[in-house]
Short mmCIF file of C-alpha atoms and ligand atoms in Angstrom, two decimals:
data_model
loop_
_atom_site.label_atom_id
_atom_site.label_comp_id
_atom_site.label_asym_id
_atom_site.label_seq_id
_atom_site.Cartn_x
_atom_site.Cartn_y
_atom_site.Cartn_z
CA MET A 199 17.59 52.77 -33.65
CA ASP A 200 16.76 55.85 -31.59
CA ARG A 201 17.90 56.22 -28.05
CA ARG A 202 14.66 55.02 -26.58
CA THR A 203 14.58 51.72 -28.50
CA LEU A 204 18.21 51.13 -27.62
CA LEU A 205 17.45 51.65 -23.99
CA LYS A 206 14.53 49.20 -24.12
CA ALA A 207 16.63 46.56 -25.86
CA GLY A 208 19.31 47.05 -23.25
CA ILE A 209 16.89 46.56 -20.39
CA ALA A 210 15.34 43.50 -22.06
CA GLY A 211 18.81 42.05 -22.59
CA THR A 212 19.78 42.52 -18.97
CA ALA A 213 16.51 41.02 -17.77
CA LEU A 214 17.05 37.98 -19.97
CA PHE A 215 20.53 37.34 -18.68
CA ALA A 216 19.46 37.86 -15.11
CA ALA A 217 16.44 35.60 -15.41
CA PRO A 218 17.93 32.20 -14.52
CA ALA A 219 19.44 33.52 -11.32
CA ILE A 220 16.20 35.20 -10.33
CA ILE A 221 14.06 32.09 -10.89
CA GLY A 222 16.15 30.31 -8.26
CA ARG A 223 14.34 32.03 -5.41
CA SER A 224 12.15 35.02 -6.02
CA ALA A 225 10.11 33.58 -8.92
CA TYR A 226 9.08 30.70 -6.65
CA ALA A 227 8.75 32.87 -3.59
CA SER A 228 6.38 35.19 -5.42
CA THR A 229 4.05 32.25 -6.12
CA TYR A 230 4.16 31.06 -2.52
CA LYS A 231 1.03 31.68 -0.49
CA PRO A 232 1.33 33.58 2.79
CA GLU A 233 -0.35 30.62 4.52
CA TYR A 234 -0.94 26.96 3.63
CA LYS A 235 -4.00 25.27 5.12
CA LEU A 236 -3.40 21.92 6.83
CA SER A 237 -6.50 19.80 7.49
CA THR A 238 -6.81 17.29 10.35
CA VAL A 239 -9.79 15.74 12.13
CA VAL A 240 -8.52 16.35 15.66
CA GLY A 241 -6.22 19.03 17.10
CA SER A 242 -3.19 19.46 19.33
CA ALA A 243 -4.60 17.57 22.33
CA PHE A 244 -4.41 14.37 20.25
CA PRO A 245 -1.34 12.53 18.84
CA TRP A 246 -2.73 13.24 15.34
CA GLY A 247 -2.84 17.02 15.91
CA LYS A 248 0.53 16.92 17.68
CA GLY A 249 1.91 15.40 14.47
CA GLY A 250 0.52 18.43 12.65
CA ASP A 251 2.18 20.82 15.09
CA ILE A 252 5.53 19.06 14.65
CA TRP A 253 5.29 19.11 10.84
CA ILE A 254 4.41 22.82 10.83
CA GLU A 255 7.31 23.67 13.13
CA LEU A 256 9.88 21.61 11.20
CA VAL A 257 8.85 23.14 7.87
CA LYS A 258 8.93 26.66 9.27
CA GLU A 259 12.39 26.14 10.75
CA ARG A 260 13.91 24.39 7.76
CA THR A 261 12.52 26.80 5.15
CA GLN A 262 13.36 29.84 7.30
CA GLY A 263 9.70 30.76 7.25
CA ARG A 264 9.28 30.56 3.45
CA ILE A 265 6.52 28.02 3.97
CA ASN A 266 4.04 28.94 6.65
CA ILE A 267 1.41 26.31 7.52
CA LYS A 268 -1.66 26.67 9.72
CA MET A 269 -3.62 23.71 11.07
CA TYR A 270 -7.41 23.55 10.66
CA PRO A 271 -8.60 20.76 12.99
CA GLY A 272 -12.16 19.47 13.08
CA VAL A 273 -11.91 19.15 9.27
CA SER A 274 -13.31 22.68 9.39
CA LEU A 275 -12.31 23.34 5.76
CA VAL A 276 -15.03 20.84 4.76
CA ASN A 277 -17.45 21.77 7.55
CA GLY A 278 -16.58 18.72 9.61
CA ASP A 279 -17.43 16.21 6.91
CA GLN A 280 -14.33 14.05 7.12
CA THR A 281 -15.35 11.78 4.25
CA ARG A 282 -15.12 14.77 1.87
CA GLU A 283 -11.60 15.72 2.90
CA PHE A 284 -9.75 13.81 0.18
CA THR A 285 -11.80 15.37 -2.61
CA ALA A 286 -11.20 18.83 -1.14
CA ILE A 287 -7.43 18.25 -1.13
CA ARG A 288 -7.55 17.15 -4.75
CA GLN A 289 -9.57 20.23 -5.67
CA GLY A 290 -7.30 22.63 -3.78
CA VAL A 291 -9.76 23.70 -1.08
CA ILE A 292 -7.20 22.10 1.25
CA ASP A 293 -3.43 22.59 0.64
CA LEU A 294 -2.06 19.95 3.00
CA ALA A 295 -3.56 17.24 5.17
CA ILE A 296 -2.83 14.50 7.64
CA GLY A 297 -5.74 12.20 6.99
CA SER A 298 -7.01 8.87 8.23
CA THR A 299 -7.12 6.01 5.74
CA ILE A 300 -10.70 5.43 6.97
CA ASN A 301 -11.86 8.91 6.00
CA TRP A 302 -10.35 8.72 2.50
CA SER A 303 -11.63 5.20 1.78
CA PRO A 304 -14.84 6.44 0.08
CA GLN A 305 -12.58 7.83 -2.69
CA ILE A 306 -9.90 5.10 -2.64
CA LYS A 307 -11.57 1.79 -1.86
CA GLN A 308 -8.25 -0.03 -1.33
CA LEU A 309 -7.72 2.05 1.82
CA ASN A 310 -10.36 -0.19 3.42
CA LEU A 311 -7.53 -2.72 3.68
CA PHE A 312 -6.59 -1.32 7.10
CA SER A 313 -10.21 -1.63 8.24
CA LEU A 314 -10.36 -5.39 7.60
CA PRO A 315 -11.13 -6.64 11.11
CA PHE A 316 -8.33 -8.55 12.89
CA LEU A 317 -5.96 -8.38 9.92
CA ALA A 318 -3.09 -6.33 11.41
CA GLN A 319 -3.61 -7.58 15.00
CA ASP A 320 -0.72 -5.63 16.53
CA HIS A 321 1.94 -3.00 15.82
CA ALA A 322 4.27 -5.56 14.21
CA GLY A 323 1.51 -6.63 11.83
CA LEU A 324 0.56 -3.06 11.03
CA ASP A 325 4.20 -2.06 10.41
CA ALA A 326 4.67 -5.06 8.14
CA MET A 327 1.91 -3.69 5.91
CA VAL A 328 2.66 0.02 6.07
CA GLN A 329 6.46 -0.14 5.87
CA GLY A 330 6.56 -2.79 3.15
CA GLU A 331 5.33 -3.40 -0.39
CA VAL A 332 1.69 -2.91 0.62
CA GLY A 333 2.44 0.57 1.95
CA LYS A 334 4.21 1.48 -1.30
CA GLU A 335 1.24 0.29 -3.31
CA ILE A 336 -1.15 2.35 -1.18
CA MET A 337 0.99 5.48 -1.59
CA GLY A 338 0.99 4.85 -5.33
CA LEU A 339 -2.81 4.78 -5.29
CA VAL A 340 -2.99 8.09 -3.42
CA GLU A 341 -0.72 9.58 -6.07
CA LYS A 342 -2.79 8.08 -8.87
CA ASN A 343 -5.84 9.68 -7.34
CA GLY A 344 -4.29 13.11 -7.77
CA VAL A 345 -2.79 13.88 -4.35
CA VAL A 346 0.94 13.92 -3.43
CA PRO A 347 1.68 11.34 -0.68
CA LEU A 348 4.53 12.24 1.68
CA ALA A 349 4.66 10.10 4.82
CA TRP A 350 2.84 7.76 7.19
CA GLY A 351 1.47 8.51 10.63
CA GLU A 352 -0.98 6.65 12.85
CA ASN A 353 -4.25 7.24 14.65
CA GLY A 354 -4.03 3.92 16.50
CA PHE A 355 -5.76 0.68 17.33
CA ARG A 356 -9.45 1.37 17.62
CA GLU A 357 -10.84 -0.08 20.85
CA VAL A 358 -14.55 -0.47 21.45
CA SER A 359 -16.32 1.40 24.26
CA ASN A 360 -19.90 1.68 25.50
CA SER A 361 -22.06 2.96 28.32
CA LYS A 362 -23.97 -0.22 29.19
CA HIS A 363 -21.81 -3.18 30.17
CA GLU A 364 -18.53 -5.01 29.69
CA ILE A 365 -17.93 -6.53 26.24
CA ARG A 366 -16.13 -9.88 26.31
CA LYS A 367 -17.90 -11.79 23.54
CA PRO A 368 -19.87 -10.92 20.40
CA ALA A 369 -23.18 -11.61 22.20
CA ASP A 370 -22.38 -8.69 24.55
CA MET A 371 -22.70 -6.33 21.58
CA LYS A 372 -26.12 -7.57 20.56
CA GLY A 373 -28.52 -4.70 19.94
CA LEU A 374 -26.11 -2.04 21.28
CA LYS A 375 -26.20 1.21 19.30
CA PHE A 376 -22.76 2.19 18.04
CA ARG A 377 -21.52 5.25 16.24
CA VAL A 378 -19.28 4.07 13.40
CA VAL A 379 -16.98 5.98 11.05
CA GLY A 380 -17.59 6.87 7.43
CA SER A 381 -16.89 3.67 5.55
CA PRO A 382 -19.56 0.99 4.99
CA ILE A 383 -17.10 -1.73 6.05
CA PHE A 384 -17.73 -0.60 9.64
CA ASN A 385 -21.49 -1.02 9.20
CA ASP A 386 -20.92 -4.53 7.90
CA THR A 387 -18.50 -5.44 10.70
CA PHE A 388 -20.75 -4.20 13.50
CA THR A 389 -23.82 -5.75 11.90
CA ALA A 390 -22.01 -9.10 11.71
CA LEU A 391 -21.42 -8.79 15.46
CA GLY A 392 -25.13 -8.34 16.10
CA ALA A 393 -24.77 -4.68 17.04
CA ASN A 394 -26.74 -1.72 15.72
CA PRO A 395 -24.32 0.66 13.93
CA THR A 396 -25.02 4.20 12.69
CA GLN A 397 -22.53 6.06 10.54
CA MET A 398 -21.80 9.64 11.59
CA SER A 399 -18.98 12.17 11.61
CA TRP A 400 -16.71 12.66 14.60
CA ALA A 401 -18.33 16.05 15.17
CA ASP A 402 -21.78 14.44 15.42
CA ALA A 403 -20.52 11.46 17.43
CA GLN A 404 -19.84 13.39 20.61
CA PRO A 405 -23.32 14.92 21.08
CA ALA A 406 -24.85 11.57 20.07
CA LEU A 407 -22.86 9.83 22.83
CA ALA A 408 -23.73 12.57 25.32
CA SER A 409 -27.47 12.30 24.67
CA GLY A 410 -27.45 8.51 24.60
CA ALA A 411 -28.66 8.44 20.99
CA VAL A 412 -25.79 6.00 20.56
CA GLU A 413 -24.37 3.88 23.36
CA GLY A 414 -20.93 3.06 22.06
CA GLN A 415 -18.12 3.94 19.67
CA GLU A 416 -14.66 2.78 18.62
CA ASN A 417 -11.51 4.91 18.67
CA PRO A 418 -7.90 4.68 19.87
CA LEU A 419 -7.41 5.11 23.64
CA HIS A 420 -5.46 8.35 23.11
CA VAL A 421 -8.53 9.71 21.32
CA PHE A 422 -10.74 8.38 24.13
CA THR A 423 -8.88 10.34 26.80
CA ALA A 424 -8.20 13.53 24.79
CA ALA A 425 -11.89 13.74 23.85
CA LYS A 426 -12.84 12.79 27.44
CA LEU A 427 -15.24 10.12 26.25
CA ASN A 428 -15.58 8.97 29.88
CA THR A 429 -17.60 12.17 30.43
CA LEU A 430 -19.89 11.04 27.57
CA ALA A 431 -21.04 7.97 29.50
CA GLN A 432 -18.37 5.65 28.07
CA LYS A 433 -17.60 3.47 31.09
CA PHE A 434 -16.52 0.21 29.45
CA VAL A 435 -13.62 -0.27 27.07
CA THR A 436 -12.53 -3.55 25.50
CA ARG A 437 -9.07 -3.81 23.99
CA TRP A 438 -9.83 -6.05 21.06
CA GLY A 439 -7.31 -4.56 18.62
CA TYR A 440 -9.57 -5.26 15.67
CA VAL A 441 -8.45 -2.38 13.41
CA ALA A 442 -5.87 0.43 13.36
CA ASP A 443 -6.07 3.43 11.05
CA PRO A 444 -2.80 4.76 9.66
CA LEU A 445 -2.61 8.46 8.81
CA ILE A 446 -1.12 9.82 5.59
CA PHE A 447 0.64 13.18 5.23
CA VAL A 448 -0.18 14.68 1.80
CA ALA A 449 -0.08 17.83 -0.34
CA ASN A 450 -2.30 19.16 -3.09
CA GLN A 451 -0.61 18.69 -6.48
CA ASP A 452 -0.62 22.35 -7.58
CA VAL A 453 0.68 23.52 -4.23
CA TRP A 454 3.42 20.90 -4.49
CA LYS A 455 4.40 22.00 -8.00
CA SER A 456 4.54 25.64 -6.94
CA TRP A 457 7.43 24.88 -4.56
CA SER A 458 11.11 24.74 -5.52
CA ALA A 459 12.74 21.29 -5.60
CA ASP A 460 14.65 22.21 -2.44
CA ASP A 461 11.52 23.17 -0.60
CA GLN A 462 9.72 20.02 -1.78
CA LYS A 463 12.56 18.01 -0.30
CA ILE A 464 12.33 19.88 2.98
CA VAL A 465 8.55 19.47 3.27
CA ARG A 466 8.72 15.74 2.47
CA GLN A 467 11.53 15.06 4.95
CA ALA A 468 9.74 17.10 7.61
CA ALA A 469 6.60 14.99 7.05
CA ILE A 470 8.63 11.78 7.42
CA ASP A 471 10.26 13.05 10.63
CA ALA A 472 6.96 14.34 12.04
CA GLY A 473 5.25 11.06 11.10
CA LYS A 474 7.83 9.00 13.02
CA GLN A 475 7.43 11.20 16.10
CA GLU A 476 3.66 11.12 15.79
CA ILE A 477 3.56 7.32 15.61
CA ALA A 478 5.66 7.14 18.80
CA ILE A 479 3.21 9.50 20.54
CA ALA A 480 0.21 7.49 19.31
CA ARG A 481 1.74 4.27 20.72
CA LYS A 482 2.95 5.72 24.00
CA GLY A 483 1.98 3.46 26.90
CA LEU A 484 0.19 1.04 24.57
CA THR A 485 2.99 -1.29 23.53
CA ALA A 486 3.74 -4.88 24.52
CA ASN A 487 6.48 -3.68 26.90
CA ASP A 488 4.69 -0.67 28.31
CA SER A 489 0.93 -0.63 28.76
CA SER A 490 0.96 2.21 31.29
CA PHE A 491 -1.55 4.25 29.34
CA VAL A 492 -4.26 1.69 30.15
CA LYS A 493 -3.86 2.71 33.82
CA GLU A 494 -4.54 6.33 32.86
CA VAL A 495 -7.79 5.26 31.24
CA GLU A 496 -8.74 3.20 34.31
CA ALA A 497 -7.95 6.18 36.53
CA LEU A 498 -10.88 7.94 34.82
CA GLY A 499 -13.24 5.37 36.33
CA VAL A 500 -13.41 3.31 33.14
CA LYS A 501 -13.35 -0.48 33.20
CA VAL A 502 -10.79 -1.70 30.67
CA THR A 503 -11.17 -5.31 29.55
CA GLU A 504 -8.31 -7.28 28.00
CA LEU A 505 -9.26 -10.27 25.87
CA THR A 506 -7.48 -13.60 25.72
CA ALA A 507 -6.43 -14.91 22.31
CA ALA A 508 -9.40 -17.31 22.37
CA GLU A 509 -11.82 -14.50 23.18
CA LYS A 510 -10.44 -12.39 20.33
CA ASP A 511 -10.85 -15.36 18.05
CA ALA A 512 -14.59 -15.50 18.77
CA PHE A 513 -14.90 -11.92 17.45
CA LYS A 514 -12.74 -12.77 14.46
CA GLN A 515 -14.99 -15.70 13.56
CA ALA A 516 -18.13 -13.59 13.94
CA VAL A 517 -16.91 -10.86 11.54
CA LYS A 518 -15.74 -13.30 8.88
CA PRO A 519 -18.68 -12.62 6.50
CA ALA A 520 -17.84 -8.89 6.54
CA TYR A 521 -14.13 -9.64 6.02
CA ASP A 522 -14.79 -11.93 3.06
CA LYS A 523 -17.15 -9.44 1.45
CA TRP A 524 -14.61 -6.63 1.69
CA VAL A 525 -11.73 -8.68 0.33
CA GLN A 526 -13.61 -8.52 -2.97
CA GLN A 527 -14.09 -4.73 -2.73
CA ILE A 528 -10.47 -4.03 -1.84
CA GLY A 529 -8.96 -6.51 -4.28
CA PRO A 530 -7.94 -10.08 -3.37
CA ASP A 531 -4.33 -9.60 -4.59
CA LEU A 532 -3.66 -6.64 -2.32
CA VAL A 533 -5.28 -8.41 0.64
CA LYS A 534 -3.21 -11.56 0.03
CA LYS A 535 -0.03 -9.49 0.01
CA ALA A 536 -1.07 -7.84 3.27
CA GLU A 537 -1.99 -11.15 4.92
CA ALA A 538 1.38 -12.62 3.91
CA ALA A 539 3.26 -9.59 5.27
CA VAL A 540 1.42 -9.80 8.59
CA ALA A 541 1.96 -13.57 8.87
CA ALA A 542 5.70 -13.17 8.19
CA ALA A 543 6.00 -10.44 10.83
CA ARG A 544 4.18 -12.53 13.43
CA LYS A 545 6.42 -15.50 12.75
CA LYS A 546 9.46 -13.34 13.40
CA ALA A 547 8.05 -11.84 16.61
O1 X2X B 10 -13.96 9.91 13.37
C1 X2X B 10 -13.18 9.21 14.04
O2 X2X B 10 -13.56 8.28 14.76
C2 X2X B 10 -11.70 9.50 13.96
C3 X2X B 10 -11.43 10.80 14.70
O3 X2X B 10 -11.00 8.47 14.58
C4 X2X B 10 -11.33 9.56 12.52
O4 X2X B 10 -11.24 10.60 11.94
C5 X2X B 10 -11.13 8.29 11.80
#
């Protein structure tokens, strides 16, 4: 062996021995992107976007800046088309997301479970589903569909608003034009109520409300105020509590695999912590003990109507055909489990 070959062998040998230690950090770090793109529908003025801010901050702190996330609200990474978000995460156009179960239901039909009208009924009912067996099953389905599920958040109970008159009974919705979200279950529900629903994105909803092309919409009260829907002619809100959409914190699979086990643990725990805080923000002033947020809505000159149990029941009866139809789409077994979980929680309460 001449001197040169010896030298090469020596270097190779050293590199080999050093390799395991190096892989610990720098091999991962070198595959890390300078920025990870986090998709949401709404930004920092909303509980949903605040959840994103918290997640970003916790990850930055706990990874000492190794993982740097930037939020892209308005689902801008898919040009505002929120029903394409899930596919874009799977494909890697989006690295991370906090997404609504409604917006991902075109890809995972079981997510329509949360949109079954008057199933959850209140926070206790919703928690019974999300925190229990049903929630685990849903997370399993997200995983099976090629995206890494990390934690739950919440958009909130979607209350109905309109520009025309108070809604107290199904007949009050007759013929009213509503913007509905991107799953056909909402078309069926609003049609069953005698209303006239049109599906459109959140981005299109606001100009449509402003111009009067549609007269009503449904969204959580924290979305109502942050988006200033009172300035878009929405003068009447009815708290009917028919549906709440949970949010799910997720990561693209390849992005997830590119991170060290330690960093995966940090990102997951940060999502869980951010999710808990976000849910508390989404419920603030809208709980059984503290309904102070309703006053804030009324202070905007909006009439807020509370329904009695009997009045709610009239809506529940009217939407039954839509409910029954969607039980078949979602899967009767999953729905039965959810109904049992809700019933058990209500018995306890
Ligand atoms: O589009 C909506 O209504 C919103 C913002 O609530 C969702 O993304 C489900």
